[in-house]
Short mmCIF file of C-alpha atoms and ligand atoms in Angstrom, two decimals:
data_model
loop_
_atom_site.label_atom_id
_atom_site.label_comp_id
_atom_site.label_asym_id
_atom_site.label_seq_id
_atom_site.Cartn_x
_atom_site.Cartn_y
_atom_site.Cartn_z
CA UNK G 807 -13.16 -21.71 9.59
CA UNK G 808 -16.55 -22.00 9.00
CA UNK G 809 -18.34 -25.48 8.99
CA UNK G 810 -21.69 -24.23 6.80
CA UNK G 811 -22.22 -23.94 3.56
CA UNK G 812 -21.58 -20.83 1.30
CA UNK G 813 -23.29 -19.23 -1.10
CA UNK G 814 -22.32 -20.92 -4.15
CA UNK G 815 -23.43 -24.15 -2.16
CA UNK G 816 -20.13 -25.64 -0.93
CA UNK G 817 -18.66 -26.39 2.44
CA UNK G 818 -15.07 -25.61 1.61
CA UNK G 819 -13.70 -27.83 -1.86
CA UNK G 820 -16.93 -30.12 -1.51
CA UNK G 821 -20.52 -29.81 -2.14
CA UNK G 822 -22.17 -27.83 -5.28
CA UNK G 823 -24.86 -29.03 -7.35
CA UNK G 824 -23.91 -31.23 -10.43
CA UNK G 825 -26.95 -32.19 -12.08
CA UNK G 826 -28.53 -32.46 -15.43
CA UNK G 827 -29.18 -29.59 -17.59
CA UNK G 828 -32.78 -31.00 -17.49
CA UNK G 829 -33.14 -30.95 -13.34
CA UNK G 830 -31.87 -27.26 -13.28
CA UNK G 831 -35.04 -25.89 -13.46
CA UNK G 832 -36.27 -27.86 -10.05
CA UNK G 833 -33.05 -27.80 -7.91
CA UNK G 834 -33.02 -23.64 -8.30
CA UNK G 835 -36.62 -23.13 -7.44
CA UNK G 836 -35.89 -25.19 -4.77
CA UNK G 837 -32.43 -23.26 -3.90
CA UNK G 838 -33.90 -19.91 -4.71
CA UNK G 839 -36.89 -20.40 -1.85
CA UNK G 840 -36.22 -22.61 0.78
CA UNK G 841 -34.40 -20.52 3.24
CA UNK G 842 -37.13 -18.06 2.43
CA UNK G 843 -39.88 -20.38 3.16
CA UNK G 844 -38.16 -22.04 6.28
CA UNK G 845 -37.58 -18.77 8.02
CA UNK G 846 -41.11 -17.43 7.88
CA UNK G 847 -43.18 -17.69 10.81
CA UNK G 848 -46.08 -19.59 9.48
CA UNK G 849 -43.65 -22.36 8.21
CA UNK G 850 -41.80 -22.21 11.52
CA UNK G 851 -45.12 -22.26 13.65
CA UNK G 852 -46.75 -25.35 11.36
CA UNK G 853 -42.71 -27.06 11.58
CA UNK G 854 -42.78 -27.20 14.93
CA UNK G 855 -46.78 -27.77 16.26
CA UNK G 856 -45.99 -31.12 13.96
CA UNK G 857 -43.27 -32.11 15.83
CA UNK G 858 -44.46 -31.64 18.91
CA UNK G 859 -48.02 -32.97 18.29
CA UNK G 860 -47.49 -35.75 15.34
CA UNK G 861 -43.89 -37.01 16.12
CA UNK G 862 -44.23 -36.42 19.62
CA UNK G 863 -40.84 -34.31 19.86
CA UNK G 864 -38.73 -33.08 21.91
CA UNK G 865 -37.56 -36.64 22.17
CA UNK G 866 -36.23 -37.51 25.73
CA UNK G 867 -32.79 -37.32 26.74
CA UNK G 868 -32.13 -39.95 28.83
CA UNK G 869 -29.33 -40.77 31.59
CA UNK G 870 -28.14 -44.61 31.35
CA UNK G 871 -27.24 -45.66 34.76
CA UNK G 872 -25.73 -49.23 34.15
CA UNK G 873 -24.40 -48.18 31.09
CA UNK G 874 -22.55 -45.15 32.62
CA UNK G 875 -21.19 -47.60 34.96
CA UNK G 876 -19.75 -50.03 32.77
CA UNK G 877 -17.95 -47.65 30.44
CA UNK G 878 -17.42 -45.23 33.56
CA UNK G 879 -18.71 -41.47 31.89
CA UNK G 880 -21.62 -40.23 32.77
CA UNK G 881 -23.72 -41.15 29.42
CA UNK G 882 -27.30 -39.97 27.46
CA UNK G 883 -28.77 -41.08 25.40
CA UNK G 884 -30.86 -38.92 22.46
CA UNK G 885 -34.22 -40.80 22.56
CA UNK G 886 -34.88 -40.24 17.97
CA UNK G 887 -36.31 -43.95 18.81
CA UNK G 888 -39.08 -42.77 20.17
CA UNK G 889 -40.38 -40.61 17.22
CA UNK G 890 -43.46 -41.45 15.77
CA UNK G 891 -42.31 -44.26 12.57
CA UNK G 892 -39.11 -45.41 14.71
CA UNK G 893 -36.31 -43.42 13.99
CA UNK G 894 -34.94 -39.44 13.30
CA UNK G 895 -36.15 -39.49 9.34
CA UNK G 896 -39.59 -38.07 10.23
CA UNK G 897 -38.18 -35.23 11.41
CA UNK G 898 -36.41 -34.16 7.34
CA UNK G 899 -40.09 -35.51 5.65
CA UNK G 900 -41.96 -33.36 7.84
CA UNK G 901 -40.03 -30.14 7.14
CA UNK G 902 -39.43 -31.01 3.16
CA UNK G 903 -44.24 -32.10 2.81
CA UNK G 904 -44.58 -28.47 4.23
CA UNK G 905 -41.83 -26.95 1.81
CA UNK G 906 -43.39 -28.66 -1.35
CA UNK G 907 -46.64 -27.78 -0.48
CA UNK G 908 -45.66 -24.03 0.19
CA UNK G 909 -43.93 -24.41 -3.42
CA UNK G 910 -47.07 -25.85 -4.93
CA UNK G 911 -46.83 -29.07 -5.51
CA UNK G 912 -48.79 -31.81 -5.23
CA UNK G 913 -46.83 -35.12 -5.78
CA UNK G 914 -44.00 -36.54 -3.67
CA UNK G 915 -41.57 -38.62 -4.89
CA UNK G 916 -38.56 -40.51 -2.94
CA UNK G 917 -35.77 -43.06 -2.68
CA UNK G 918 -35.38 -45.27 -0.24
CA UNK G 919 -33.09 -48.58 0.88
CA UNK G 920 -34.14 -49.86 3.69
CA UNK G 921 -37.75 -48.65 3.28
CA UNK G 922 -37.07 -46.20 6.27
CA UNK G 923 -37.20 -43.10 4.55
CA UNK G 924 -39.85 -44.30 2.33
CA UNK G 925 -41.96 -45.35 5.32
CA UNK G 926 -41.57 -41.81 6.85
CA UNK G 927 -42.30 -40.21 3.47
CA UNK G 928 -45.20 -42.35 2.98
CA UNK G 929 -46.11 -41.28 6.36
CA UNK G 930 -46.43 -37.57 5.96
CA UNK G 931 -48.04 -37.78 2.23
CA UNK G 932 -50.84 -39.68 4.16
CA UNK G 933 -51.03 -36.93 6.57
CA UNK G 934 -51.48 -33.85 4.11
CA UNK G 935 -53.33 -36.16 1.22
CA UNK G 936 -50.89 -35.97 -1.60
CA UNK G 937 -49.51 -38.69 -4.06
CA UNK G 938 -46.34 -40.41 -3.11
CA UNK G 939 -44.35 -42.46 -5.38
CA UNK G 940 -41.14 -44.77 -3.56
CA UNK G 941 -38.40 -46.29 -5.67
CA UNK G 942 -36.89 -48.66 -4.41
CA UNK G 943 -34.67 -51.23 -5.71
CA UNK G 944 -35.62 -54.81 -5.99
CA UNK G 945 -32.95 -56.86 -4.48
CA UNK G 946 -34.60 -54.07 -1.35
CA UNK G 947 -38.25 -54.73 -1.56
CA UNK G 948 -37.29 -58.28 -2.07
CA UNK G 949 -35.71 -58.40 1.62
CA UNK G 950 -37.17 -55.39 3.38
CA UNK G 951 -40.71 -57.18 2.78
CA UNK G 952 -42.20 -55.27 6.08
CA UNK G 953 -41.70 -51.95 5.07
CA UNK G 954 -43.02 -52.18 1.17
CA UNK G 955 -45.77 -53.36 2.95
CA UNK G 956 -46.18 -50.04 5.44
CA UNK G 957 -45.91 -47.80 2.61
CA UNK G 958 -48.50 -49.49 0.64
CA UNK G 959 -51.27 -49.73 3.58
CA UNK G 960 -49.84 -45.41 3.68
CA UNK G 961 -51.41 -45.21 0.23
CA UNK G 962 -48.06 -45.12 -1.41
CA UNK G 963 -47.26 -46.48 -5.03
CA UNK G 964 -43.67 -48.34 -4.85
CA UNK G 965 -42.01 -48.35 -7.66
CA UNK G 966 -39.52 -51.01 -8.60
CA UNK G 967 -35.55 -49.91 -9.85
CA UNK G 968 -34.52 -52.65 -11.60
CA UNK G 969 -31.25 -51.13 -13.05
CA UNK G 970 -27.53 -51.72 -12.15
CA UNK G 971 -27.29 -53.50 -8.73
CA UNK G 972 -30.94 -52.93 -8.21
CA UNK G 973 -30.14 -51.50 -4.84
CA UNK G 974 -30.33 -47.63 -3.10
CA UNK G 975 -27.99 -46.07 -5.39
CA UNK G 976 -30.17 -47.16 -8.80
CA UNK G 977 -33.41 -46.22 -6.85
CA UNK G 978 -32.04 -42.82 -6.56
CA UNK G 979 -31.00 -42.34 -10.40
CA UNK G 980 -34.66 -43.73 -10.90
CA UNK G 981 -36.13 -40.70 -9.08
CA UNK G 982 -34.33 -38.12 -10.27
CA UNK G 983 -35.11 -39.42 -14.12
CA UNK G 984 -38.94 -39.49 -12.86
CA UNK G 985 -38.36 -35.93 -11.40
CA UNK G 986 -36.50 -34.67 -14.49
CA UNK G 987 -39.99 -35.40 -16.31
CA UNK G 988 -42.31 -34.08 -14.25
CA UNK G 989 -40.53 -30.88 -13.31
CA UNK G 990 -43.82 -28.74 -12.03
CA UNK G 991 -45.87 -30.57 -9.91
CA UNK G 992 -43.40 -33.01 -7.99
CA UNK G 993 -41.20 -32.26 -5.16
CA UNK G 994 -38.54 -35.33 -4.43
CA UNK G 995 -37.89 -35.48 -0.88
CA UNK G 996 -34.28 -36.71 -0.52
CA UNK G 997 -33.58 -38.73 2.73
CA UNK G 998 -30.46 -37.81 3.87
CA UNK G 999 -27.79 -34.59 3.60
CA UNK G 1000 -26.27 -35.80 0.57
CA UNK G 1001 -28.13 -34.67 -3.22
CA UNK G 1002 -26.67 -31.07 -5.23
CA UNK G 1003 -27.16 -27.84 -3.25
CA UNK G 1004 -29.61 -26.57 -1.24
CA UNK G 1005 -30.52 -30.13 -0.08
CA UNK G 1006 -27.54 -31.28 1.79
CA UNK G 1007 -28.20 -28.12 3.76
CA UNK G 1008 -31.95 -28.19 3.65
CA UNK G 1009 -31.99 -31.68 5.15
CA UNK G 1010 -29.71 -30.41 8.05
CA UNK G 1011 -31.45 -27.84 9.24
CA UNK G 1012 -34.22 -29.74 9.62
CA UNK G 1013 -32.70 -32.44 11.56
CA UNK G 1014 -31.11 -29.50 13.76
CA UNK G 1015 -34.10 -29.98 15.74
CA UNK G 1016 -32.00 -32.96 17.72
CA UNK G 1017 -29.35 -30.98 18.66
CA UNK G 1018 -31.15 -27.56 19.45
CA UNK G 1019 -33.09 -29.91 21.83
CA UNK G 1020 -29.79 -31.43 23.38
CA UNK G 1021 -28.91 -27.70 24.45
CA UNK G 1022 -31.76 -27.38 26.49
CA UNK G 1023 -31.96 -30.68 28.11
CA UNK G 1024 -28.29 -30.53 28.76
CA UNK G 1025 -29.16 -27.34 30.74
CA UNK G 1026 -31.33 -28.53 32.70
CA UNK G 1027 -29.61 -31.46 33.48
CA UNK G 1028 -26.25 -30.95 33.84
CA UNK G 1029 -26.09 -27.52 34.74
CA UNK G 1030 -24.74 -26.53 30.80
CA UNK G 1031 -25.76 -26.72 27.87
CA UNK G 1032 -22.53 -28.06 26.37
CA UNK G 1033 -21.23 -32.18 26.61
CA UNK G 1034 -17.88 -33.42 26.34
CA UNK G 1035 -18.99 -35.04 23.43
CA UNK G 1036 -21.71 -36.10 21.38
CA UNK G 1037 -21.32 -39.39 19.31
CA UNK G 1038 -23.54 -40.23 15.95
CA UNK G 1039 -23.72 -42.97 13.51
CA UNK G 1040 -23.45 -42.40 9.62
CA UNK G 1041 -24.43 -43.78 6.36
CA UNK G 1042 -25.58 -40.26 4.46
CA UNK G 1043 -25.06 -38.57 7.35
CA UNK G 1044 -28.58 -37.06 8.85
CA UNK G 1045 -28.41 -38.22 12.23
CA UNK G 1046 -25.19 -36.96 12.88
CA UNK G 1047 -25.24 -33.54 11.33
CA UNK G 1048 -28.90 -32.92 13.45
CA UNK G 1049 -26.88 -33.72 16.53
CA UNK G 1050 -23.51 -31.99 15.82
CA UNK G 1051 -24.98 -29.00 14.19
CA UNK G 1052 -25.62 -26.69 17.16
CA UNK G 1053 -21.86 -27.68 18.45
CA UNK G 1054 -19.96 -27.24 15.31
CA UNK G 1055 -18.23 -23.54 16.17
CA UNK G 1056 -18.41 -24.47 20.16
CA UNK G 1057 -14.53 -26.15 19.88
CA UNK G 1058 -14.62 -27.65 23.18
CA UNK G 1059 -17.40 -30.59 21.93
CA UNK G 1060 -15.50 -33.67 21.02
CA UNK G 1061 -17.80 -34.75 17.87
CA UNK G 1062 -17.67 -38.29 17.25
CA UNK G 1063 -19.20 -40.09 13.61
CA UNK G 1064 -19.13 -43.94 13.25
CA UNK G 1065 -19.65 -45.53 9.89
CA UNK G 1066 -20.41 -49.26 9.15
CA UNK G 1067 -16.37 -51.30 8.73
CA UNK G 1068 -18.73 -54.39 7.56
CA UNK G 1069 -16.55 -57.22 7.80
CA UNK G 1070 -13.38 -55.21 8.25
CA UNK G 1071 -12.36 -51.58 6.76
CA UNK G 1072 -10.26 -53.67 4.76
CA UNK G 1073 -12.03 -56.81 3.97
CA UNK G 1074 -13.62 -55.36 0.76
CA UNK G 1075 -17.09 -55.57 2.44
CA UNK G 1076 -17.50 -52.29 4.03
CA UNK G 1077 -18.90 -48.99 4.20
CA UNK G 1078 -16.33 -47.13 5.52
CA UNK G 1079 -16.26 -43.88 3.40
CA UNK G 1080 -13.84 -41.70 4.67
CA UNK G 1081 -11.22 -44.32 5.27
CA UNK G 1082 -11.96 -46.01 2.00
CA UNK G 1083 -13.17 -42.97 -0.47
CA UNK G 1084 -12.03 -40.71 -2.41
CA UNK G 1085 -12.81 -37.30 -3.84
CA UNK G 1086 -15.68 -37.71 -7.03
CA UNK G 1087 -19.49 -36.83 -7.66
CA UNK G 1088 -22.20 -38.88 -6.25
CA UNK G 1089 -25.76 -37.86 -6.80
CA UNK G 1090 -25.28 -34.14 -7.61
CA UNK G 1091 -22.35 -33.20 -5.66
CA UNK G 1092 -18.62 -33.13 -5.06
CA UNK G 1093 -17.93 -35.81 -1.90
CA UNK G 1094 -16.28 -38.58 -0.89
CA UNK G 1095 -17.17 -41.90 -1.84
CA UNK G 1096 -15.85 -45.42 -2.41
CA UNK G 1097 -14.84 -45.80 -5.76
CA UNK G 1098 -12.77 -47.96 -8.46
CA UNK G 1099 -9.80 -46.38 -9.96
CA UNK G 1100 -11.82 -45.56 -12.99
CA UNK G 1101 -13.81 -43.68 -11.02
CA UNK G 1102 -17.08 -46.49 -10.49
CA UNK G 1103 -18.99 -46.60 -7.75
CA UNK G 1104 -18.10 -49.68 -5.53
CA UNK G 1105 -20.71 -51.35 -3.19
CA UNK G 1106 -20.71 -51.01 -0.01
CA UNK G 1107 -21.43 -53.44 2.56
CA UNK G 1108 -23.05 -53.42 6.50
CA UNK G 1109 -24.83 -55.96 8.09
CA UNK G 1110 -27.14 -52.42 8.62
CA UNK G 1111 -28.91 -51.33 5.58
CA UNK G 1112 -29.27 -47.55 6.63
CA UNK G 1113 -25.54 -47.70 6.78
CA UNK G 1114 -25.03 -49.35 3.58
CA UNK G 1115 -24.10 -46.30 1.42
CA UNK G 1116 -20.99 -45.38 -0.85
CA UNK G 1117 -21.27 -42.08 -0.17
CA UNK G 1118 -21.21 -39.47 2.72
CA UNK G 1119 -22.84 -35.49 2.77
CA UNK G 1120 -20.57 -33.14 1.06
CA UNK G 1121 -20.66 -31.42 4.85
CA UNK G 1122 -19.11 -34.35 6.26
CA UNK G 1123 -16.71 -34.40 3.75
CA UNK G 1124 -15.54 -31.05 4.67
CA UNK G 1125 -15.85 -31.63 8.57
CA UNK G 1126 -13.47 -34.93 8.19
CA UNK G 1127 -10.70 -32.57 5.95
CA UNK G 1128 -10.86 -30.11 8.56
CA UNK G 1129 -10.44 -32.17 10.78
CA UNK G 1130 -13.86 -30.79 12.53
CA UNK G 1131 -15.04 -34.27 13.48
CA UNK G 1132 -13.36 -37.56 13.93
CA UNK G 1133 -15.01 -40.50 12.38
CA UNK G 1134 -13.87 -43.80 13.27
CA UNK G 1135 -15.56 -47.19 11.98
CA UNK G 1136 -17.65 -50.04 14.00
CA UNK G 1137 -17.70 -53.88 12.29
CA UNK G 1138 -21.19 -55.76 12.03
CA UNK G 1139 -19.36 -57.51 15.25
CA UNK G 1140 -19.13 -54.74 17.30
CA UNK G 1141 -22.29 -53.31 16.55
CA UNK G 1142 -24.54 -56.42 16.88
CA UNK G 1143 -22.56 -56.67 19.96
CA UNK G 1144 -22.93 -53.00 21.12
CA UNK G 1145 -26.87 -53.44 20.22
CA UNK G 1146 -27.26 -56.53 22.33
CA UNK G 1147 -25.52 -55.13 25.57
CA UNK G 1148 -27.94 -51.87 25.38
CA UNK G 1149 -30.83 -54.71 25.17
CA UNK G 1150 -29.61 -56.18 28.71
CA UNK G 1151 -27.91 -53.12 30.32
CA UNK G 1152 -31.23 -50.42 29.58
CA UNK G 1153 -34.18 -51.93 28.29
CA UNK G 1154 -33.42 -50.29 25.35
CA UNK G 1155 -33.06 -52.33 21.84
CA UNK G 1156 -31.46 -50.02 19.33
CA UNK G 1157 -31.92 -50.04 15.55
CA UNK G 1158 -28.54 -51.89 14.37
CA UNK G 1159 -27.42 -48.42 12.54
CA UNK G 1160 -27.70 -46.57 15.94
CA UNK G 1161 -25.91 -49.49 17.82
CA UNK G 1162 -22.48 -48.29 15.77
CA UNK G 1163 -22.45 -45.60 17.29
CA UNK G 1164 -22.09 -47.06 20.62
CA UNK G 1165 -19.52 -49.25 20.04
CA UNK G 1166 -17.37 -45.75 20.24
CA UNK G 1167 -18.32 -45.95 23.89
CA UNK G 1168 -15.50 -48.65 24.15
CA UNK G 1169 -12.96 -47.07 20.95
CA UNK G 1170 -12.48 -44.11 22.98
CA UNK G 1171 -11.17 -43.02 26.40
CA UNK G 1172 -13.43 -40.65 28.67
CA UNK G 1173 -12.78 -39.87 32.08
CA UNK G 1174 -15.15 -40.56 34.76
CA UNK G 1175 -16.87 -36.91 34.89
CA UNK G 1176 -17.17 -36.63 31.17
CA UNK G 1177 -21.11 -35.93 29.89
CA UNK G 1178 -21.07 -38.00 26.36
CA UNK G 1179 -24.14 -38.28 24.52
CA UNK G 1180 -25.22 -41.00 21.87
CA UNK G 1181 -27.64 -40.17 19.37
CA UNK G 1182 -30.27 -43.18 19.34
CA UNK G 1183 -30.93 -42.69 15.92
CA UNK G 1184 -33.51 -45.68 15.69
CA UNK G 1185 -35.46 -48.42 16.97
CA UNK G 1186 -34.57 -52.03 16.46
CA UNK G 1187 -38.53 -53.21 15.67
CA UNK G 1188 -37.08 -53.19 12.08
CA UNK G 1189 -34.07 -55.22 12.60
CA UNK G 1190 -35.85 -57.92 14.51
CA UNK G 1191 -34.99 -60.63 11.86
CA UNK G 1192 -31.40 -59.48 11.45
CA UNK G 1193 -30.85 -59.76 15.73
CA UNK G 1194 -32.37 -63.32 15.46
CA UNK G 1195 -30.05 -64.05 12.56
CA UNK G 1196 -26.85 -62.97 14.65
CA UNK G 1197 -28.40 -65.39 17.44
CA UNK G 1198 -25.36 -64.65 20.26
CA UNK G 1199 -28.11 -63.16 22.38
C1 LIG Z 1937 -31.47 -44.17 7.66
C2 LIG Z 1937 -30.96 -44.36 9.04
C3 LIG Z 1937 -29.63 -44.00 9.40
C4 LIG Z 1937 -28.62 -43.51 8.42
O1 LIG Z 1937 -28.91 -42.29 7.81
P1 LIG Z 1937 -28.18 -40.94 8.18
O2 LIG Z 1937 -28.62 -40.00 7.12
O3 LIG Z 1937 -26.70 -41.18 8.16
O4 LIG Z 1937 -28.63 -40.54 9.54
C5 LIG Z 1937 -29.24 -44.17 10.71
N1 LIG Z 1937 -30.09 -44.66 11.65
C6 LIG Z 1937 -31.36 -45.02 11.34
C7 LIG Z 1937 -32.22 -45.58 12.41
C8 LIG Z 1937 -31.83 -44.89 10.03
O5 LIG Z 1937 -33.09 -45.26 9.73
#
């Protein structure tokens, strides 16, 4: 069984590129050169000097004492906080800015929700001087006020998508009808491992970084390079894959992905994909997603807005049918709750995405020896407000 994609783009029944006859053009130069580009040495050397110098990589792992006592495993945590602009996105917008510019282009364009991946796009156009365009949905820049801000002091243009819901899923289809019209000198950077072929793939190895660092810390830690298990959040799926990508052919890794249950997996405010979706084709390729039975998109719901997607990476959708990975769900409740006890316990507040992936800590049984790590995905600067709102602090 192999968990990677194949040639023709797909990771078993899911995946491909379904796109426009008018993107073609873009997606295979893109698909013809990247694993060209990304293997070479220069790339690799220029990749990785940035990480370590710009984003301050490899981000720590770090033992939690009091936490490994109360949930009784011994428990790290993957420090993607600390990266320079808060959270693990820096890590796919550095890789993709030194990809376009090896292609030739000179404007950036991107999507973004929250404003995370926007701020870390903004971020790296700033550092190598090129134009940056965001879209971003109103109802978004309406109440992610901080982070429109951040771009624009970046030097970035945002762009408001005032279609449909006027939310993440309309910003996207508002990019990719900029992109189909200005085919040669713009490169979108797509924020997560979801988009047609080569991106879903693209973005992963990038965010393998997480993971490839694990192994060595591990090492020298524990004495291997291999955990019981390694837990991740998801709302595309970025995090995760970075952290489970090194471990997907070493069987004897329990590999753990929490999405957002909202209110309740069943309360019709939820982002649970893989409980709630079905097979169909979301933003250029076959996946899973939450859908009417016409085929619509629904909207999804989580009190976290990185979370707050209808859709998961074609790779995930093929790691949940094989059975690969088991993904449970965590409710705004649990995870406000999960984010709060970090707060006291470690001195650690999480970003409320990355706090869903702790509430597995207390879904699932470990015994007392067990090495289980948690990918930190973000910090929870950004979700001040929302941690006030909740109150039960
Ligand atoms: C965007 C974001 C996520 C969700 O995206 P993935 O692609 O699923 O990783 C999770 N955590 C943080 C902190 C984010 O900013």
């Amino acid at each position: 069984m192999s968990y990677q994609v194949d040639e023709r783009g797909y990771y078993g029944e899911f995946g491909g590129a379904f796109i426009p006859e008018m993107l073609y053009p873009n997606v295979e130069e893109l698909r013809r050169n990247y694993l060209d580009i990304i293997n070479s040495d220069d790339f690799q050397a220029e990749f990785h000097h940035l990480l370590r110098d710009y984003v301050g990589r490899p981000s720590p792992l770090y033992f939690c004492e009091r936490l490994s006592e109360k949930y009784q495993a011994r428990i790290y945590l993957k420090r993607e906080d600390l990266n320079h602009t808060g959270a693990h996105k820096v890590n796919n917008t550095i890789g993709q800015i030194l990809l376009a510019r090896k292609l030739g282009k000179q404007k950036i364009i991107a999507e973004t929700g929250a404003g995370q991946h926007g701020v870390a796009t903004a971020t790296v156009c700033a550092l190598m001087g090129m134009e940056c365009k965001v879209f971003m949905g109103e109802v978004d820049i309406e109440r992610q006020k901080p982070n429109v801000e951040r771009m624009k002091i970046l030097g970035a243009e945002v762009i408001p998508a005032s279609s449909g819901s006027r939310t993440l899923k309309d910003a996207t289809n508002e990019a990719m009808r900029y992109w189909i019209n200005h085919p040669t000198d713009t490169h979108y950077i797509i924020g997560s491992v979801v988009g047609p072929h080569p991106y879903p793939d693209m973005v992963a190895r990038f965010q393998s970084v997480i993971s490839e660092e694990m192994k060595l810390q591990l090492k020298e830690k524990t004495g291997s390079p291999n955990p019981d298990a390694v837990l991740a959040c998801v709302g595309g799926g970025s995090n995760a894959i970075g952290s489970f990508y090194h471990y997907l052919d070493e069987l004897d890794v329990r590999l753990i992905a929490v999405e957002a249950g909202g209110m309740g997996v069943n309360s019709g405010k939820s982002a649970a994909t893989t409980q709630l979706g079905g097979m169909g084709i979301l933003h250029g390729s076959k996946t899973l997603l939450m859908q009417t039975e016409d085929g619509q998109v629904t909207e999804p719901y989580s009190i976290s807005a990185g979370l707050d997607y209808p859709g998961i990476g074609p790779q995930h959708a093929h790691l949940k049918s094989s059975g690969r990975v088991e993904y449970i769900d965590a409710t705004d409740e649990e995870a406000m709750t999960a984010g709060i006890e970090l707060s006291k316990l470690e001195g650690i507040i999480p970003a409320i995405e990355s706090a869903h992936a702790l509430v597995a800590l207390s879904k699932l049984k470990f015994a007392k020896e067990d090495v289980v790590v948690v990918n930190m995905s973000g910090r929870g600067d950004k979700d001040l407000e929302t941690y006030i709102k909740w109150g039960k602090y």
